[in-house]
């Protein structure tokens, strides 16, 4: 199942509590809650390039499954982590205590990030 494509955010749950929990300042949380983001995923075998554009902010992460890579967190911090695939349609990674699962479901990508007891869920549709 190929992840390659462009996906636009259509809904998200628990944005504010999650962003506050990871340390984003209130003004950025308020600014970001209504901005729709577009994610572009390029997959070539086990190598991925993920570009997320939210307003004027662009976050790019490149990684190869099973290999340590430097990835940028939602706060902009760079951390080393290993991304794994489960079942051919789920990408899993832990970034500074944030467990992230990105699942490909037909023409949708469901990204669930968990920090402590806070679960932030993003649903994006292929465009």
PDB file of C-alpha atoms in Angstrom:
ATOM      1  CA  UNK A   1       0.000   0.000   0.000  1.00  0.00           C
ATOM      2  CA  UNK A   2       1.667   3.225  -1.147  1.00  0.00           C
ATOM      3  CA  UNK A   3       1.543   6.355   0.978  1.00  0.00           C
ATOM      4  CA  UNK A   4       2.657   8.590  -1.923  1.00  0.00           C
ATOM      5  CA  UNK A   5       0.274  11.492  -2.494  1.00  0.00           C
ATOM      6  CA  UNK A   6      -1.001  14.843  -1.232  1.00  0.00           C
ATOM      7  CA  UNK A   7      -3.399  14.949   1.692  1.00  0.00           C
ATOM      8  CA  UNK A   8      -5.370  17.889   3.093  1.00  0.00           C
ATOM      9  CA  UNK A   9      -6.397  18.054   6.735  1.00  0.00           C
ATOM     10  CA  UNK A  10     -10.190  17.693   7.005  1.00  0.00           C
ATOM     11  CA  UNK A  11     -10.616  17.344  10.781  1.00  0.00           C
ATOM     12  CA  UNK A  12      -8.714  17.103  14.023  1.00  0.00           C
ATOM     13  CA  UNK A  13      -9.537  16.359  17.674  1.00  0.00           C
ATOM     14  CA  UNK A  14      -7.841  17.640  20.864  1.00  0.00           C
ATOM     15  CA  UNK A  15      -5.581  20.115  19.024  1.00  0.00           C
ATOM     16  CA  UNK A  16      -5.442  22.748  21.787  1.00  0.00           C
ATOM     17  CA  UNK A  17      -4.761  20.476  24.799  1.00  0.00           C
ATOM     18  CA  UNK A  18      -2.127  18.514  22.854  1.00  0.00           C
ATOM     19  CA  UNK A  19      -0.257  21.563  21.524  1.00  0.00           C
ATOM     20  CA  UNK A  20      -0.261  23.139  24.998  1.00  0.00           C
ATOM     21  CA  UNK A  21       1.039  19.856  26.479  1.00  0.00           C
ATOM     22  CA  UNK A  22       4.008  19.804  24.064  1.00  0.00           C
ATOM     23  CA  UNK A  23       4.856  23.379  24.994  1.00  0.00           C
ATOM     24  CA  UNK A  24       3.580  25.553  22.143  1.00  0.00           C
ATOM     25  CA  UNK A  25       2.796  29.107  23.309  1.00  0.00           C
ATOM     26  CA  UNK A  26      -0.907  30.052  23.496  1.00  0.00           C
ATOM     27  CA  UNK A  27      -0.697  32.548  20.622  1.00  0.00           C
ATOM     28  CA  UNK A  28       0.659  29.849  18.264  1.00  0.00           C
ATOM     29  CA  UNK A  29      -1.978  27.380  19.457  1.00  0.00           C
ATOM     30  CA  UNK A  30      -4.745  29.912  18.729  1.00  0.00           C
ATOM     31  CA  UNK A  31      -3.236  30.773  15.324  1.00  0.00           C
ATOM     32  CA  UNK A  32      -2.780  27.138  14.330  1.00  0.00           C
ATOM     33  CA  UNK A  33      -6.131  25.684  15.308  1.00  0.00           C
ATOM     34  CA  UNK A  34      -8.001  26.978  12.247  1.00  0.00           C
ATOM     35  CA  UNK A  35      -5.243  26.622   9.663  1.00  0.00           C
ATOM     36  CA  UNK A  36      -5.625  23.669   7.340  1.00  0.00           C
ATOM     37  CA  UNK A  37      -2.442  21.842   6.517  1.00  0.00           C
ATOM     38  CA  UNK A  38      -1.418  19.874   3.446  1.00  0.00           C
ATOM     39  CA  UNK A  39       0.862  16.856   3.744  1.00  0.00           C
ATOM     40  CA  UNK A  40       2.797  15.549   0.765  1.00  0.00           C
ATOM     41  CA  UNK A  41       4.268  12.076   1.092  1.00  0.00           C
ATOM     42  CA  UNK A  42       6.798  10.606  -1.304  1.00  0.00           C
ATOM     43  CA  UNK A  43       7.517   6.914  -0.795  1.00  0.00           C
ATOM     44  CA  UNK A  44      10.205   4.993  -2.640  1.00  0.00           C
ATOM     45  CA  UNK A  45      10.507   1.494  -1.212  1.00  0.00           C
ATOM     46  CA  UNK A  46      11.459   1.946   2.461  1.00  0.00           C
ATOM     47  CA  UNK A  47      12.442   5.621   2.021  1.00  0.00           C
ATOM     48  CA  UNK A  48      10.012   8.435   2.769  1.00  0.00           C
ATOM     49  CA  UNK A  49       9.933  12.191   2.431  1.00  0.00           C
ATOM     50  CA  UNK A  50       7.088  13.914   4.266  1.00  0.00           C
ATOM     51  CA  UNK A  51       6.430  17.625   3.690  1.00  0.00           C
ATOM     52  CA  UNK A  52       3.760  19.270   5.845  1.00  0.00           C
ATOM     53  CA  UNK A  53       2.746  22.814   4.900  1.00  0.00           C
ATOM     54  CA  UNK A  54       0.689  24.710   7.492  1.00  0.00           C
ATOM     55  CA  UNK A  55       0.157  28.321   6.486  1.00  0.00           C
ATOM     56  CA  UNK A  56       3.657  29.688   5.895  1.00  0.00           C
ATOM     57  CA  UNK A  57       5.358  26.965   7.990  1.00  0.00           C
ATOM     58  CA  UNK A  58       6.882  24.026   6.130  1.00  0.00           C
ATOM     59  CA  UNK A  59       8.138  20.955   7.997  1.00  0.00           C
ATOM     60  CA  UNK A  60      10.119  18.344   6.037  1.00  0.00           C
ATOM     61  CA  UNK A  61      11.128  14.947   7.414  1.00  0.00           C
ATOM     62  CA  UNK A  62      13.035  12.289   5.486  1.00  0.00           C
ATOM     63  CA  UNK A  63      13.564   8.781   6.807  1.00  0.00           C
ATOM     64  CA  UNK A  64      14.168   5.161   5.889  1.00  0.00           C
ATOM     65  CA  UNK A  65      12.163   2.509   7.720  1.00  0.00           C
ATOM     66  CA  UNK A  66      14.127   0.815  10.492  1.00  0.00           C
ATOM     67  CA  UNK A  67      17.035   3.286  10.359  1.00  0.00           C
ATOM     68  CA  UNK A  68      17.749   6.087  12.799  1.00  0.00           C
ATOM     69  CA  UNK A  69      16.893   9.466  11.267  1.00  0.00           C
ATOM     70  CA  UNK A  70      16.828  13.050  12.467  1.00  0.00           C
ATOM     71  CA  UNK A  71      13.200  14.142  12.553  1.00  0.00           C
ATOM     72  CA  UNK A  72      11.612  17.461  13.406  1.00  0.00           C
ATOM     73  CA  UNK A  73       8.892  17.504  16.077  1.00  0.00           C
ATOM     74  CA  UNK A  74       5.763  19.706  15.910  1.00  0.00           C
ATOM     75  CA  UNK A  75       7.621  22.238  18.106  1.00  0.00           C
ATOM     76  CA  UNK A  76      10.512  22.441  15.611  1.00  0.00           C
ATOM     77  CA  UNK A  77      12.979  20.482  17.752  1.00  0.00           C
ATOM     78  CA  UNK A  78      15.146  17.926  15.939  1.00  0.00           C
ATOM     79  CA  UNK A  79      15.408  14.466  17.496  1.00  0.00           C
ATOM     80  CA  UNK A  80      16.831  11.122  16.417  1.00  0.00           C
ATOM     81  CA  UNK A  81      14.224   8.384  16.049  1.00  0.00           C
ATOM     82  CA  UNK A  82      13.478   5.166  14.179  1.00  0.00           C
ATOM     83  CA  UNK A  83      10.287   4.901  12.098  1.00  0.00           C
ATOM     84  CA  UNK A  84       8.828   1.408  11.681  1.00  0.00           C
ATOM     85  CA  UNK A  85       5.993   0.049   9.553  1.00  0.00           C
ATOM     86  CA  UNK A  86       3.317  -2.266  10.845  1.00  0.00           C
ATOM     87  CA  UNK A  87       0.930  -4.230   8.654  1.00  0.00           C
ATOM     88  CA  UNK A  88       1.979  -2.393   5.477  1.00  0.00           C
ATOM     89  CA  UNK A  89      -0.225   0.635   6.231  1.00  0.00           C
ATOM     90  CA  UNK A  90       0.915   2.038   9.620  1.00  0.00           C
ATOM     91  CA  UNK A  91       4.010   4.146  10.286  1.00  0.00           C
ATOM     92  CA  UNK A  92       5.045   4.312  13.944  1.00  0.00           C
ATOM     93  CA  UNK A  93       7.595   6.523  15.695  1.00  0.00           C
ATOM     94  CA  UNK A  94       8.249   7.930  19.165  1.00  0.00           C
ATOM     95  CA  UNK A  95       9.537  11.538  19.279  1.00  0.00           C
ATOM     96  CA  UNK A  96      10.445  12.896  22.727  1.00  0.00           C
ATOM     97  CA  UNK A  97       7.715  10.895  24.447  1.00  0.00           C
ATOM     98  CA  UNK A  98       5.124  11.574  21.719  1.00  0.00           C
ATOM     99  CA  UNK A  99       3.931   8.293  20.217  1.00  0.00           C
ATOM    100  CA  UNK A 100       2.858   8.877  16.620  1.00  0.00           C
ATOM    101  CA  UNK A 101       0.962   6.417  14.427  1.00  0.00           C
ATOM    102  CA  UNK A 102       0.160   7.360  10.824  1.00  0.00           C
ATOM    103  CA  UNK A 103      -2.284   4.973   9.191  1.00  0.00           C
ATOM    104  CA  UNK A 104      -3.258   4.824   5.520  1.00  0.00           C
ATOM    105  CA  UNK A 105      -6.967   3.961   5.207  1.00  0.00           C
ATOM    106  CA  UNK A 106      -8.071   4.059   1.575  1.00  0.00           C
ATOM    107  CA  UNK A 107      -7.842   7.714   0.485  1.00  0.00           C
ATOM    108  CA  UNK A 108      -7.345   8.990   4.034  1.00  0.00           C
ATOM    109  CA  UNK A 109      -4.388   9.317   6.361  1.00  0.00           C
ATOM    110  CA  UNK A 110      -5.176   9.135  10.065  1.00  0.00           C
ATOM    111  CA  UNK A 111      -2.392  10.447  12.281  1.00  0.00           C
ATOM    112  CA  UNK A 112      -2.735   9.832  16.015  1.00  0.00           C
ATOM    113  CA  UNK A 113      -0.246  11.418  18.412  1.00  0.00           C
ATOM    114  CA  UNK A 114      -0.315  10.493  22.086  1.00  0.00           C
ATOM    115  CA  UNK A 115       1.458  12.277  24.931  1.00  0.00           C
ATOM    116  CA  UNK A 116       0.601  11.007  28.391  1.00  0.00           C
ATOM    117  CA  UNK A 117      -3.181  10.805  28.456  1.00  0.00           C
ATOM    118  CA  UNK A 118      -3.753  13.304  25.627  1.00  0.00           C
ATOM    119  CA  UNK A 119      -4.601  11.889  22.204  1.00  0.00           C
ATOM    120  CA  UNK A 120      -4.478  14.243  19.203  1.00  0.00           C
ATOM    121  CA  UNK A 121      -6.058  12.801  16.059  1.00  0.00           C
ATOM    122  CA  UNK A 122      -5.722  14.301  12.569  1.00  0.00           C
ATOM    123  CA  UNK A 123      -7.651  13.045   9.543  1.00  0.00           C
ATOM    124  CA  UNK A 124      -6.439  14.078   6.085  1.00  0.00           C
ATOM    125  CA  UNK A 125      -7.985  13.187   2.711  1.00  0.00           C
ATOM    126  CA  UNK A 126      -6.089  12.562  -0.513  1.00  0.00           C
ATOM    127  CA  UNK A 127      -6.397  15.517  -2.915  1.00  0.00           C
TER     128      UNK A 127
END
